[in-house]
mmCIF file of C-alpha atoms in Angstrom:
data_model
loop_
_atom_site.group_PDB
_atom_site.id
_atom_site.type_symbol
_atom_site.label_atom_id
_atom_site.label_comp_id
_atom_site.label_asym_id
_atom_site.label_seq_id
_atom_site.Cartn_x
_atom_site.Cartn_y
_atom_site.Cartn_z
ATOM 1 C CA MET A 1 73.402 159.393 57.976
ATOM 2 C CA ARG A 2 75.222 160.534 61.136
ATOM 3 C CA ALA A 3 73.432 163.502 62.691
ATOM 4 C CA GLN A 4 75.868 166.413 63.142
ATOM 5 C CA ASP A 5 79.086 164.625 64.014
ATOM 6 C CA ALA A 6 80.625 167.809 65.384
ATOM 7 C CA GLY A 7 77.962 167.982 68.049
ATOM 8 C CA GLN A 8 78.136 164.400 69.256
ATOM 9 C CA GLY A 9 80.219 165.219 72.326
ATOM 10 C CA ASP A 10 78.000 168.121 73.418
ATOM 11 C CA LEU A 11 75.844 166.135 75.840
ATOM 12 C CA HIS A 12 78.817 164.414 77.399
ATOM 13 C CA ASP A 13 80.570 167.746 77.894
ATOM 14 C CA LYS A 14 77.499 169.376 79.387
ATOM 15 C CA THR A 15 77.013 166.442 81.781
ATOM 16 C CA ARG A 16 80.594 166.683 82.978
ATOM 17 C CA ALA A 17 80.306 170.437 83.312
ATOM 18 C CA ALA A 18 77.120 170.043 85.320
ATOM 19 C CA LEU A 19 78.809 167.554 87.663
ATOM 20 C CA HIS A 20 81.840 169.800 87.982
ATOM 21 C CA GLU A 21 79.676 172.821 88.788
ATOM 22 C CA PHE A 22 77.539 170.870 91.272
ATOM 23 C CA PHE A 23 80.509 169.395 93.168
ATOM 24 C CA GLY A 24 82.381 172.651 92.867
ATOM 25 C CA ARG A 25 79.603 174.470 94.607
ATOM 26 C CA GLY A 26 79.413 171.689 97.211
ATOM 27 C CA GLU A 27 83.135 171.981 97.907
ATOM 28 C CA ALA A 28 82.890 175.772 98.144
ATOM 29 C CA PHE A 29 79.952 175.400 100.569
ATOM 30 C CA VAL A 30 81.840 172.933 102.724
ATOM 31 C CA ARG A 31 84.850 175.256 102.857
ATOM 32 C CA GLN A 32 82.616 178.136 103.899
ATOM 33 C CA LEU A 33 81.174 175.942 106.688
ATOM 34 C CA ILE A 34 84.673 174.950 107.861
ATOM 35 C CA ALA A 35 85.847 178.614 107.808
ATOM 36 C CA GLU A 36 82.739 179.690 109.730
ATOM 37 C CA ASN A 37 83.238 176.882 112.254
ATOM 38 C CA GLU A 38 86.849 177.985 112.759
ATOM 39 C CA ARG A 39 85.782 181.591 113.260
ATOM 40 C CA LEU A 40 83.217 180.604 115.866
ATOM 41 C CA ARG A 41 85.707 178.325 117.622
ATOM 42 C CA SER A 42 88.268 181.150 117.788
ATOM 43 C CA GLU A 43 85.674 183.509 119.195
ATOM 44 C CA LEU A 44 84.617 180.945 121.739
ATOM 45 C CA ASN A 45 88.221 180.318 122.841
ATOM 46 C CA GLU A 46 88.798 184.061 123.174
ATOM 47 C CA ALA A 47 85.614 184.525 125.178
ATOM 48 C CA GLN A 48 86.459 181.624 127.459
ATOM 49 C CA PRO A 49 90.227 181.674 127.840
ATOM 50 C CA ASP A 50 90.191 179.226 130.788
ATOM 51 C CA ARG A 51 88.738 176.405 128.624
ATOM 52 C CA PRO A 52 91.232 174.250 126.809
ATOM 53 C CA ALA A 53 91.467 175.135 123.100
ATOM 54 C CA ARG A 54 89.623 172.798 120.776
ATOM 55 C CA PRO A 55 91.785 170.875 118.342
ATOM 56 C CA GLU A 56 91.997 172.335 114.859
ATOM 57 C CA LEU A 57 90.390 170.254 112.171
ATOM 58 C CA THR A 58 91.333 170.571 108.490
ATOM 59 C CA PRO A 59 89.345 169.090 105.540
ATOM 60 C CA GLY A 60 92.119 166.538 105.033
ATOM 61 C CA SER A 61 92.120 165.294 108.597
ATOM 62 C CA VAL A 62 88.290 165.156 108.670
ATOM 63 C CA MET A 63 88.233 162.987 105.544
ATOM 64 C CA GLU A 64 91.016 160.747 106.826
ATOM 65 C CA GLY A 65 89.131 160.310 110.102
ATOM 66 C CA LEU A 66 85.869 159.422 108.394
ATOM 67 C CA ILE A 67 87.525 156.952 106.047
ATOM 68 C CA GLY A 68 89.403 155.404 108.937
ATOM 69 C CA ARG A 69 86.187 154.901 110.890
ATOM 70 C CA ILE A 70 84.491 153.350 107.846
ATOM 71 C CA VAL A 71 87.376 150.914 107.407
ATOM 72 C CA GLU A 72 87.294 150.051 111.110
ATOM 73 C CA LEU A 73 83.510 149.383 110.996
ATOM 74 C CA GLU A 74 83.956 147.210 107.898
ATOM 75 C CA LYS A 75 86.774 145.342 109.600
ATOM 76 C CA ALA A 76 84.699 144.718 112.720
ATOM 77 C CA ARG A 77 81.792 143.549 110.571
ATOM 78 C CA ALA A 78 84.026 141.129 108.700
ATOM 79 C CA GLY A 79 85.379 139.787 111.965
ATOM 80 C CA GLU A 80 88.798 138.833 110.753
ATOM 81 C CA GLY A 81 92.270 140.313 110.895
ATOM 82 C CA GLY A 82 92.706 140.569 107.153
ATOM 83 C CA ALA A 83 89.463 142.471 106.560
ATOM 84 C CA SER A 84 91.162 145.912 106.339
ATOM 85 C CA ALA A 85 92.283 145.407 102.738
ATOM 86 C CA GLY A 86 88.887 143.915 101.825
ATOM 87 C CA ALA A 87 87.075 146.852 103.441
ATOM 88 C CA GLU A 88 89.194 149.296 101.532
ATOM 89 C CA THR A 89 88.378 147.480 98.297
ATOM 90 C CA ARG A 90 84.644 147.532 99.091
ATOM 91 C CA LEU A 91 84.896 151.188 99.933
ATOM 92 C CA ARG A 92 86.577 151.940 96.647
ATOM 93 C CA GLU A 93 83.946 149.928 94.799
ATOM 94 C CA ARG A 94 81.157 151.819 96.547
ATOM 95 C CA LEU A 95 82.772 155.132 95.647
ATOM 96 C CA VAL A 96 82.955 154.049 91.992
ATOM 97 C CA GLN A 97 79.310 152.987 92.179
ATOM 98 C CA LEU A 98 78.310 156.368 93.638
ATOM 99 C CA GLU A 99 80.338 158.125 90.896
ATOM 100 C CA ASP A 100 78.477 156.149 88.230
ATOM 101 C CA GLU A 101 75.103 156.895 89.854
ATOM 102 C CA ASN A 102 75.937 160.623 90.069
ATOM 103 C CA TYR A 103 77.013 160.659 86.437
ATOM 104 C CA HIS A 104 73.809 158.886 85.400
ATOM 105 C CA LEU A 105 71.621 161.358 87.307
ATOM 106 C CA ALA A 106 73.550 164.275 85.823
ATOM 107 C CA SER A 107 73.068 162.761 82.362
ATOM 108 C CA MET A 108 69.334 162.514 82.949
ATOM 109 C CA TYR A 109 69.179 166.100 84.172
ATOM 110 C CA VAL A 110 71.183 167.514 81.250
ATOM 111 C CA ALA A 111 69.252 165.458 78.681
ATOM 112 C CA GLY A 112 65.951 166.640 80.125
ATOM 113 C CA LEU A 113 67.157 170.239 79.848
ATOM 114 C CA GLN A 114 68.224 169.658 76.256
ATOM 115 C CA PHE A 115 64.804 168.325 75.268
ATOM 116 C CA HIS A 116 63.118 171.194 77.056
ATOM 117 C CA ALA A 117 65.315 173.726 75.252
ATOM 118 C CA SER A 118 64.725 172.222 71.817
ATOM 119 C CA ARG A 119 63.227 174.704 69.397
ATOM 120 C CA THR A 120 63.052 172.545 66.276
ATOM 121 C CA ILE A 121 62.563 168.899 65.394
ATOM 122 C CA GLY A 122 66.223 168.942 64.358
ATOM 123 C CA ASP A 123 67.218 169.876 67.913
ATOM 124 C CA VAL A 124 65.200 166.926 69.242
ATOM 125 C CA LEU A 125 66.862 164.553 66.753
ATOM 126 C CA GLN A 126 70.313 165.713 67.761
ATOM 127 C CA THR A 127 69.689 165.251 71.470
ATOM 128 C CA THR A 128 68.073 161.850 70.938
ATOM 129 C CA THR A 129 71.040 160.779 68.765
ATOM 130 C CA GLU A 130 73.600 161.826 71.342
ATOM 131 C CA ILE A 131 71.787 159.964 74.132
ATOM 132 C CA LEU A 132 71.462 156.764 72.135
ATOM 133 C CA LEU A 133 75.059 156.785 70.850
ATOM 134 C CA ASN A 134 76.978 158.199 73.787
ATOM 135 C CA PHE A 135 74.982 157.098 76.863
ATOM 136 C CA ILE A 136 73.031 153.984 75.918
ATOM 137 C CA GLY A 137 75.294 152.532 73.256
ATOM 138 C CA VAL A 138 72.839 151.983 70.412
ATOM 139 C CA GLY A 139 74.669 152.397 67.101
ATOM 140 C CA ALA A 140 71.935 151.822 64.592
ATOM 141 C CA PHE A 141 68.412 153.250 64.793
ATOM 142 C CA THR A 142 65.706 154.962 62.715
ATOM 143 C CA LEU A 143 63.227 157.620 63.793
ATOM 144 C CA TYR A 144 59.788 157.484 62.211
ATOM 145 C CA LEU A 145 57.211 160.232 62.596
ATOM 146 C CA VAL A 146 53.475 159.592 62.513
ATOM 147 C CA ASP A 147 51.411 160.779 59.571
ATOM 148 C CA GLU A 148 48.083 160.924 61.402
ATOM 149 C CA GLU A 149 45.963 161.512 58.290
ATOM 150 C CA ARG A 150 47.438 158.638 56.244
ATOM 151 C CA ARG A 151 48.049 156.432 59.286
ATOM 152 C CA VAL A 152 51.616 155.544 58.342
ATOM 153 C CA LEU A 153 55.045 155.988 59.881
ATOM 154 C CA PHE A 154 57.547 157.812 57.674
ATOM 155 C CA PRO A 155 61.323 157.883 58.322
ATOM 156 C CA ILE A 156 63.005 161.228 58.974
ATOM 157 C CA ALA A 157 66.400 160.253 60.427
ATOM 158 C CA ARG A 158 68.644 157.213 60.518
ATOM 159 C CA GLU A 159 71.914 156.239 62.147
ATOM 160 C CA GLY A 160 73.989 153.286 60.959
ATOM 161 C CA GLY A 161 72.356 152.882 57.558
ATOM 162 C CA GLU A 162 71.083 154.623 54.448
ATOM 163 C CA MET A 163 67.807 156.527 54.353
ATOM 164 C CA ASN A 164 66.986 155.468 50.787
ATOM 165 C CA GLU A 165 66.685 151.832 51.982
ATOM 166 C CA LEU A 166 63.688 152.717 54.112
ATOM 167 C CA VAL A 167 59.958 152.689 53.317
ATOM 168 C CA GLU A 168 56.876 153.870 55.114
ATOM 169 C CA LEU A 169 55.365 151.536 57.682
ATOM 170 C CA GLU A 170 51.631 150.913 57.797
ATOM 171 C CA MET A 171 49.871 151.447 61.148
ATOM 172 C CA ASP A 172 47.515 148.463 60.785
ATOM 173 C CA GLU A 173 46.011 146.723 63.811
ATOM 174 C CA ALA A 174 48.834 144.209 64.050
ATOM 175 C CA SER A 175 51.663 146.742 63.909
ATOM 176 C CA PRO A 176 53.628 147.848 66.972
ATOM 177 C CA ALA A 177 52.504 151.441 66.322
ATOM 178 C CA ALA A 178 48.827 150.543 66.584
ATOM 179 C CA GLN A 179 49.522 148.824 69.920
ATOM 180 C CA MET A 180 51.389 151.909 71.095
ATOM 181 C CA VAL A 181 48.469 154.171 70.185
ATOM 182 C CA GLN A 182 46.169 151.845 72.136
ATOM 183 C CA ARG A 183 48.500 151.923 75.193
ATOM 184 C CA GLY A 184 48.495 155.722 75.017
ATOM 185 C CA ARG A 185 51.423 156.536 77.336
ATOM 186 C CA PRO A 186 55.226 156.833 77.347
ATOM 187 C CA TRP A 187 57.209 153.605 77.561
ATOM 188 C CA SER A 188 58.559 152.507 80.939
ATOM 189 C CA ARG A 189 60.525 149.492 82.077
ATOM 190 C CA GLY A 190 58.364 146.399 82.030
ATOM 191 C CA ASP A 191 56.339 147.505 78.986
ATOM 192 C CA PRO A 192 56.547 145.475 75.788
ATOM 193 C CA ALA A 193 59.624 146.107 73.677
ATOM 194 C CA TYR A 194 57.767 145.151 70.463
ATOM 195 C CA ALA A 195 61.021 143.448 69.395
ATOM 196 C CA SER A 196 61.587 141.189 66.428
ATOM 197 C CA ASP A 197 64.532 139.171 65.063
ATOM 198 C CA ASP A 198 66.175 142.155 63.370
ATOM 199 C CA VAL A 199 65.073 144.912 65.800
ATOM 200 C CA ILE A 200 66.052 145.392 69.472
ATOM 201 C CA MET A 201 62.858 147.307 70.250
ATOM 202 C CA TYR A 202 60.381 149.907 69.026
ATOM 203 C CA LEU A 203 60.241 152.867 71.394
ATOM 204 C CA PRO A 204 57.111 155.076 71.294
ATOM 205 C CA LEU A 205 57.626 158.801 71.562
ATOM 206 C CA VAL A 206 54.475 160.151 73.181
ATOM 207 C CA SER A 207 53.065 163.525 74.178
ATOM 208 C CA GLY A 208 50.292 162.963 76.675
ATOM 209 C CA ARG A 209 48.281 160.123 75.093
ATOM 210 C CA ARG A 210 49.297 161.089 71.556
ATOM 211 C CA LEU A 211 51.816 158.945 69.664
ATOM 212 C CA VAL A 212 53.940 161.357 67.662
ATOM 213 C CA ALA A 213 56.879 159.175 66.607
ATOM 214 C CA VAL A 214 58.456 155.701 66.870
ATOM 215 C CA LEU A 215 62.154 155.055 67.414
ATOM 216 C CA ARG A 216 63.320 151.728 66.017
ATOM 217 C CA LEU A 217 66.451 150.548 67.775
ATOM 218 C CA GLU A 218 68.260 148.180 65.433
ATOM 219 C CA ALA A 219 71.726 147.359 66.808
ATOM 220 C CA PHE A 220 74.116 148.071 69.659
ATOM 221 C CA LEU A 221 77.587 149.444 69.260
ATOM 222 C CA ALA A 222 80.285 146.716 68.995
ATOM 223 C CA GLN A 223 81.384 147.191 72.612
ATOM 224 C CA LYS A 224 77.845 147.106 74.023
ATOM 225 C CA PRO A 225 76.502 143.622 74.806
ATOM 226 C CA GLY A 226 72.977 144.738 75.822
ATOM 227 C CA PHE A 227 70.934 147.078 77.964
ATOM 228 C CA GLU A 228 72.121 147.955 81.501
ATOM 229 C CA ASP A 229 69.961 149.099 84.402
ATOM 230 C CA ASN A 230 70.595 152.799 83.844
ATOM 231 C CA ASP A 231 69.622 152.483 80.151
ATOM 232 C CA TYR A 232 65.953 151.903 80.897
ATOM 233 C CA SER A 233 65.451 155.215 82.650
ATOM 234 C CA LEU A 234 67.087 156.998 79.687
ATOM 235 C CA LEU A 235 64.810 155.140 77.268
ATOM 236 C CA SER A 236 61.803 156.148 79.354
ATOM 237 C CA MET A 237 62.993 159.753 79.290
ATOM 238 C CA ILE A 238 63.341 159.706 75.481
ATOM 239 C CA SER A 239 59.873 158.152 75.173
ATOM 240 C CA GLU A 240 58.260 161.007 77.116
ATOM 241 C CA HIS A 241 60.440 164.103 76.661
ATOM 242 C CA ALA A 242 61.330 163.608 72.991
ATOM 243 C CA GLY A 243 57.674 163.119 72.153
ATOM 244 C CA ILE A 244 56.650 166.333 73.968
ATOM 245 C CA ALA A 245 59.545 168.232 72.379
ATOM 246 C CA ILE A 246 58.594 167.065 68.839
ATOM 247 C CA GLU A 247 54.963 168.067 69.322
ATOM 248 C CA SER A 248 56.027 171.452 70.791
ATOM 249 C CA ALA A 249 58.391 172.102 67.851
ATOM 250 C CA TRP A 250 55.616 171.162 65.413
ATOM 251 C CA ILE A 251 53.130 173.527 67.017
ATOM 252 C CA ARG A 252 55.726 176.307 67.241
ATOM 253 C CA ALA A 253 56.514 175.978 63.572
ATOM 254 C CA HIS A 254 52.863 176.298 62.513
ATOM 255 C CA ALA A 255 51.496 178.788 65.006
ATOM 256 C CA LYS A 256 51.701 182.534 64.501
ATOM 257 C CA ALA A 257 53.729 184.562 66.969
ATOM 258 C CA VAL A 258 51.204 186.451 69.089
ATOM 259 C CA ALA A 259 52.044 189.031 71.793
ATOM 260 C CA LEU A 260 51.085 188.110 75.349
ATOM 261 C CA GLN A 261 47.936 190.006 76.449
ATOM 262 C CA ARG A 262 46.350 190.071 79.858
ATOM 263 C CA GLN A 263 42.799 189.661 78.509
ATOM 264 C CA ALA A 264 43.737 186.660 76.350
ATOM 265 C CA VAL A 265 45.703 185.010 79.218
ATOM 266 C CA GLU A 266 42.851 185.526 81.676
ATOM 267 C CA HIS A 267 40.442 184.045 79.103
ATOM 268 C CA LEU A 268 42.629 180.964 78.724
ATOM 269 C CA LEU A 269 42.902 180.529 82.463
ATOM 270 C CA GLY A 270 39.157 180.866 82.911
ATOM 271 C CA ALA A 271 38.277 178.557 80.037
#
């Protein structure tokens, strides 16, 4: 079952919007600095008419000058006449790398906000689905929630397969879930993947030391050969933030709405 196909692009769009807003503000700030610098330079030239006027710098000429200096430094470092083209290539590769890093950081930031803003377990499922499909490239997965009284995992959502094919999983001592409970913390790179022949990994979703769910990653999308470096930080984020969001949604759904009161707040703080 594909979770809300119409919303699959939401996280991508929000990430691009966040980047656009961030760099838009940065560009506006730089333009303000340049305008202020020009104003001060004009005032200085008017106050000291005998001094030679300072050359006018525009954003384009500044950027061209900086790029030119970088190319020259790379050429000098290479120590050969044909290094200019190579330096330009390396510069372009570095710019692409920085672009990818910025996009990844923006994705992490937006995904964290989405988990924080989740009001229901359905919201958490949608955000998790978008990250796995659109950012990590996992095309088949199942989310199991923990039934703490019965000590089983029961499926609540699946991508790339039918729900009616699934059964509950026992949390016996040899199961991955039991090991996750014993570990008692979100997954991070270097932790066991609890993988098997037909499963890429089992990812614990944890709130504090409490295991609330397990995400079984079953297959990558056709164009995805395997995990990349940036994927591990996203998996770690899902492990922690999705777990907290699920627990918060569960508590919110079962707790009565109570008005904030000073006495009650002070009691909680003093407890």
